[in-house]
Coordinates of C-alpha atoms in Angstrom, one line a residue:
X1 CA -19.7 15.4 5.1
X2 CA -21.5 14.0 2.1
X3 CA -20.1 14.7 -1.4
X4 CA -19.8 13.3 -4.9
X5 CA -16.5 13.5 -6.8
X6 CA -16.5 13.6 -10.6
X7 CA -13.2 13.0 -12.4
X8 CA -12.5 13.2 -16.2
X9 CA -11.2 9.6 -16.4
X10 CA -12.8 6.2 -15.7
X11 CA -11.9 4.8 -12.3
X12 CA -12.6 1.5 -10.7
X13 CA -12.8 2.3 -7.0
X14 CA -12.3 -1.1 -5.5
X15 CA -9.4 -2.2 -7.7
X16 CA -7.7 1.2 -7.5
X17 CA -7.7 1.2 -3.7
X18 CA -7.0 -2.5 -3.2
X19 CA -3.2 -2.1 -2.6
X20 CA -4.0 -0.1 0.5
X21 CA -5.6 -3.1 2.2
X22 CA -3.4 -5.1 4.5
X23 CA -5.2 -8.4 4.7
X24 CA -8.8 -9.4 4.9
X25 CA -9.3 -8.0 8.5
X26 CA -7.2 -4.8 8.1
X27 CA -8.6 -2.4 10.9
X28 CA -8.0 0.6 8.6
X29 CA -9.5 -0.7 5.4
X30 CA -12.6 -2.8 4.6
X31 CA -14.3 -3.6 1.4
X32 CA -18.1 -4.3 1.8
X33 CA -19.5 -5.2 -1.6
X34 CA -19.1 -2.1 -3.7
X35 CA -18.2 0.1 -0.7
X36 CA -14.7 0.8 0.5
X37 CA -14.4 1.9 4.1
X38 CA -11.1 3.5 5.2
X39 CA -9.7 5.1 8.3
X40 CA -6.7 7.4 8.3
X41 CA -4.9 9.9 10.5
X42 CA -4.5 13.2 8.6
X43 CA -2.5 16.1 9.8
X44 CA -5.7 17.8 10.9
X45 CA -7.0 14.7 12.7
X46 CA -8.6 11.3 12.2
X47 CA -11.1 10.6 9.5
X48 CA -13.4 7.7 8.5
X49 CA -14.6 7.7 4.9
X50 CA -16.9 5.5 3.0
X51 CA -16.6 5.5 -0.8
X52 CA -18.9 3.9 -3.4
X53 CA -18.8 3.9 -7.1
X54 CA -21.1 6.5 -8.7
X55 CA -21.0 5.8 -12.4
X56 CA -17.8 5.1 -14.4
X57 CA -16.3 8.5 -13.6
X58 CA -17.5 9.2 -10.1
X59 CA -17.4 8.3 -6.5
X60 CA -19.8 9.1 -3.7
X61 CA -18.0 9.9 -0.5
X62 CA -19.2 10.2 3.1
X63 CA -16.6 11.4 5.7
X64 CA -16.6 11.7 9.4
X65 CA -14.0 13.2 11.8
X66 CA -11.6 16.1 12.2
X67 CA -9.6 15.1 9.1
X68 CA -12.7 15.2 6.8
X69 CA -11.9 18.5 5.0
X70 CA -8.3 17.6 4.5
X71 CA -9.2 14.1 3.2
X72 CA -11.8 15.6 0.9
X73 CA -9.1 17.7 -0.8
X74 CA -7.0 14.6 -1.4
X75 CA -9.8 12.4 -2.8
X76 CA -9.0 13.2 -6.4
X77 CA -5.4 12.0 -5.9
X78 CA -6.7 8.8 -4.2
X79 CA -8.8 8.3 -7.4
X80 CA -5.8 8.7 -9.6
X81 CA -5.8 12.5 -10.4
X82 CA -2.0 12.5 -10.4
X83 CA -1.7 9.3 -12.4
X84 CA -0.9 9.7 -16.1
X85 CA -1.2 6.5 -18.0
X86 CA -1.2 8.2 -21.4
X87 CA 2.4 7.1 -22.2
X88 CA 1.7 3.4 -21.4
X89 CA 1.8 1.5 -24.7
X90 CA 2.7 -2.1 -24.0
X91 CA 3.4 -4.5 -26.8
X92 CA 3.1 -7.8 -25.0
X93 CA -0.3 -9.4 -25.7
X94 CA -0.9 -10.1 -22.1
X95 CA -0.4 -6.5 -21.1
X96 CA -2.3 -5.2 -24.1
X97 CA -5.3 -7.3 -23.2
X98 CA -5.1 -6.5 -19.5
X99 CA -4.9 -2.8 -20.3
X100 CA -8.0 -3.2 -22.5
X101 CA -9.9 -5.1 -19.8
X102 CA -9.0 -2.8 -16.9
X103 CA -8.9 0.7 -18.3
X104 CA -10.3 2.1 -15.0
X105 CA -7.5 0.7 -12.8
X106 CA -5.6 3.8 -11.6
X107 CA -2.6 4.3 -9.4
X108 CA -3.7 5.8 -6.1
X109 CA -1.8 8.3 -4.0
X110 CA -2.5 8.7 -0.2
X111 CA 0.3 11.2 0.7
X112 CA 0.5 9.5 4.1
X113 CA 4.0 8.2 4.3
X114 CA 4.2 6.6 7.8
X115 CA 0.8 4.9 7.2
X116 CA 2.4 3.1 4.2
X117 CA 5.8 2.6 5.8
X118 CA 4.9 0.8 9.0
X119 CA 2.9 -2.1 7.4
X120 CA 5.6 -2.4 4.7
X121 CA 8.3 -2.8 7.4
X122 CA 6.1 -5.4 9.1
X123 CA 6.0 -7.3 5.8
X124 CA 9.7 -7.5 5.5
X125 CA 11.1 -11.0 5.2
X126 CA 7.9 -12.7 6.6
X127 CA 4.8 -14.3 5.3
X128 CA 2.0 -12.0 4.5
X129 CA -0.4 -13.7 6.9
X130 CA 2.0 -13.1 9.8
X131 CA 2.6 -9.4 8.8
X132 CA -1.1 -8.7 8.5
X133 CA -1.7 -10.2 12.0
X134 CA 1.0 -8.0 13.5
X135 CA -0.5 -4.9 11.8
X136 CA -4.0 -5.8 13.0
X137 CA -2.8 -6.4 16.6
X138 CA -0.7 -3.2 16.9
X139 CA -3.3 -0.9 15.3
X140 CA -6.1 -2.5 17.4
X141 CA -4.1 -2.2 20.6
X142 CA -2.6 1.3 20.1
X143 CA -4.9 3.0 17.5
X144 CA -7.9 5.1 18.3
X145 CA -11.6 4.4 17.7
X146 CA -12.7 5.3 14.2
X147 CA -14.9 8.3 14.1
X148 CA -18.4 8.0 12.7
X149 CA -20.3 4.8 11.9
X150 CA -17.4 2.7 10.9
X151 CA -17.7 -1.1 10.7
X152 CA -16.9 -3.0 13.9
X153 CA -13.2 -3.3 14.6
X154 CA -12.0 -0.4 12.5
X155 CA -9.4 1.8 14.1
X156 CA -7.4 5.0 13.4
X157 CA -3.7 4.1 12.9
X158 CA -1.5 5.2 15.8
X159 CA 0.2 8.6 15.6
X160 CA 3.9 8.9 15.1
X161 CA 4.2 9.8 18.8
X162 CA 2.4 6.6 19.8
X163 CA 4.5 4.4 17.4
X164 CA 7.8 5.6 18.8
X165 CA 6.6 4.9 22.4
X166 CA 5.4 1.4 21.9
X167 CA 7.4 -0.8 24.3
X168 CA 9.6 -3.6 22.8
X169 CA 7.6 -6.3 24.6
X170 CA 4.4 -5.1 22.8
X171 CA 6.2 -5.6 19.4
X172 CA 7.3 -9.0 20.7
X173 CA 3.7 -9.9 21.6
X174 CA 2.7 -8.8 18.0
X175 CA 5.3 -11.3 16.6
X176 CA 7.6 -8.5 15.4
X177 CA 11.3 -9.1 15.8
X178 CA 13.6 -6.4 17.3
X179 CA 15.1 -5.4 13.9
X180 CA 11.7 -4.5 12.4
X181 CA 10.5 -2.9 15.6
X182 CA 13.6 -0.6 15.7
X183 CA 13.0 0.4 12.1
X184 CA 9.4 1.4 12.9
X185 CA 10.4 3.4 16.0
X186 CA 13.2 5.2 14.1
X187 CA 10.8 6.0 11.3
X188 CA 8.2 7.4 13.7
X189 CA 10.9 9.6 15.2
X190 CA 11.5 11.1 11.7
X191 CA 7.8 11.2 10.8
X192 CA 7.7 14.9 10.0
X193 CA 10.6 14.6 7.7
X194 CA 9.2 11.5 6.1
X195 CA 5.8 13.2 5.4
X196 CA 7.6 16.0 3.5
X197 CA 8.9 13.4 1.0
X198 CA 5.6 13.8 -0.8
X199 CA 6.9 17.1 -2.1
X200 CA 9.9 15.4 -3.8
X201 CA 9.9 13.6 -7.0
X202 CA 9.2 9.8 -6.5
X203 CA 12.8 8.9 -7.4
X204 CA 14.3 11.4 -4.9
X205 CA 11.8 10.4 -2.2
X206 CA 12.7 6.7 -2.6
X207 CA 16.4 7.6 -2.5
X208 CA 15.9 9.5 0.8
X209 CA 13.9 6.6 2.2
X210 CA 16.6 4.1 1.5
X211 CA 19.1 6.2 3.5
X212 CA 17.2 5.1 6.7
X213 CA 18.5 2.0 8.5
X214 CA 16.2 -0.9 7.8
X215 CA 14.6 0.5 4.7
X216 CA 15.8 -1.0 1.4
X217 CA 14.7 -1.1 -2.2
X218 CA 11.6 -3.3 -1.6
X219 CA 10.3 -1.3 1.3
X220 CA 10.9 2.0 -0.4
X221 CA 9.0 0.8 -3.5
X222 CA 6.1 -0.4 -1.5
X223 CA 5.8 3.0 0.1
X224 CA 6.2 4.8 -3.2
X225 CA 3.4 2.9 -4.8
X226 CA 0.9 3.9 -2.2
X227 CA 2.0 7.2 -0.6
X228 CA 3.6 8.8 -3.7
X229 CA 1.4 7.2 -6.4
X230 CA 4.6 6.1 -8.3
X231 CA 3.5 4.1 -11.3
X232 CA 7.1 2.9 -11.9
X233 CA 8.0 1.7 -8.4
X234 CA 9.0 -1.9 -8.8
X235 CA 9.1 -4.2 -5.7
X236 CA 12.5 -5.8 -6.3
X237 CA 13.1 -8.4 -3.6
X238 CA 9.5 -9.6 -3.4
X239 CA 9.4 -13.4 -3.0
X240 CA 6.7 -14.0 -5.6
X241 CA 6.8 -11.1 -7.9
X242 CA 9.6 -12.0 -10.3
X243 CA 8.1 -15.5 -10.7
X244 CA 4.6 -14.0 -11.4
X245 CA 5.9 -11.6 -14.0
X246 CA 8.0 -14.3 -15.7
X247 CA 5.4 -16.9 -15.9
X248 CA 2.7 -14.4 -17.0
X249 CA 4.8 -12.8 -19.7
X250 CA 7.3 -15.4 -20.7
X251 CA 5.8 -18.7 -19.5
X252 CA 8.8 -19.3 -17.2
X253 CA 10.1 -18.0 -13.9
X254 CA 12.4 -15.1 -13.6
X255 CA 14.7 -13.9 -10.9
X256 CA 14.8 -10.3 -9.8
X257 CA 17.6 -9.3 -12.2
X258 CA 15.7 -10.9 -15.1
X259 CA 12.5 -9.1 -14.1
X260 CA 14.2 -5.8 -13.9
X261 CA 15.8 -6.2 -17.3
X262 CA 12.6 -7.5 -19.0
X263 CA 10.5 -4.7 -17.6
X264 CA 13.0 -1.9 -18.4
X265 CA 11.3 -0.9 -21.7
X266 CA 8.1 -0.2 -19.7
X267 CA 9.6 2.7 -17.7
X268 CA 8.0 4.8 -16.2
X269 CA 5.0 2.3 -15.9
X270 CA 6.5 -0.9 -14.4
X271 CA 4.3 -0.9 -11.4
X272 CA 1.3 -0.3 -13.6
X273 CA 2.3 -3.3 -15.6
X274 CA 2.5 -5.4 -12.4
X275 CA -0.9 -4.2 -11.2
X276 CA -2.4 -5.2 -14.6
X277 CA -0.7 -8.6 -14.4
X278 CA -2.1 -9.2 -10.9
X279 CA -5.6 -7.9 -11.9
X280 CA -5.7 -10.3 -14.8
X281 CA -4.9 -13.3 -12.6
X282 CA -1.1 -13.4 -12.7
X283 CA -0.8 -15.2 -9.4
X284 CA -2.7 -18.1 -10.8
X285 CA 0.2 -18.7 -13.1
X286 CA 2.4 -19.7 -10.2
X287 CA 2.4 -23.4 -9.3
X288 CA 1.0 -24.1 -5.9
X289 CA 3.9 -25.2 -3.7
X290 CA 4.6 -25.2 0.0
X291 CA 6.0 -22.0 1.5
X292 CA 9.8 -21.5 1.2
X293 CA 10.0 -21.1 5.0
X294 CA 7.7 -21.8 7.9
X295 CA 5.9 -18.9 9.4
X296 CA 8.2 -17.6 12.2
X297 CA 6.8 -16.9 15.6
X298 CA 9.2 -14.5 17.2
X299 CA 7.2 -14.6 20.4
X300 CA 8.9 -17.8 21.4
X301 CA 12.4 -16.3 21.3

């Protein structure tokens, strides 16, 4: 399928979809210059799609696989159709300037809950580089070949049935501890119920997610940002985020409680504010120090 999508708002394709990429060698997401390649498993089947910017308000899309028609219907949401930034009126000069510089940064919505939840669970309490490696190994080992002319190494994420049948030793080989492995398997067992959360309000969907063992505030927010397109979902508990927000907006670090209090007036756009801080180089405000903890290799235990 070859199509062009026109939307009534400016959209920066690469920056809008950047949160969906889990590391530089994500087997489900690649950025090749101005082109974004993604592979997903829709209800109707797998799909590979290549998106390129087509003017400030458009995207050219090529799609392959059984899930093409379903993905085509969801393209507007991926490009921010359900994102309403009209009420975002920051007063802090950093946010005002970032909003001016990046007017086409939208909040994407994939409506694929398990595909957002599994990598978020893998990223719990570990360094990003280790989590990305675990995701890459598991998807490469248990995913399916990407339909169409996808770049080498791209794979369709495993289905819920496959995730729940992955043996414990395979998680161990992928450097995933038993606690996170159990959370992934339990989530896969409830996949049908989880996917229906897209019909709830973001707040209610997050509340239901947090009732599952192993899924707390941080993980639920990470899913809400991507699957539900929640512009307010704040990743409380992230090792770096409060520090980045504090140094960017106040010139000093904050803890989680301080970040939540300071960003409260920006509801329901706190995640949008974070995206703008990051896009404008917020992480460069954090002093370069050694990691808090060494990268843990669970395979030796």
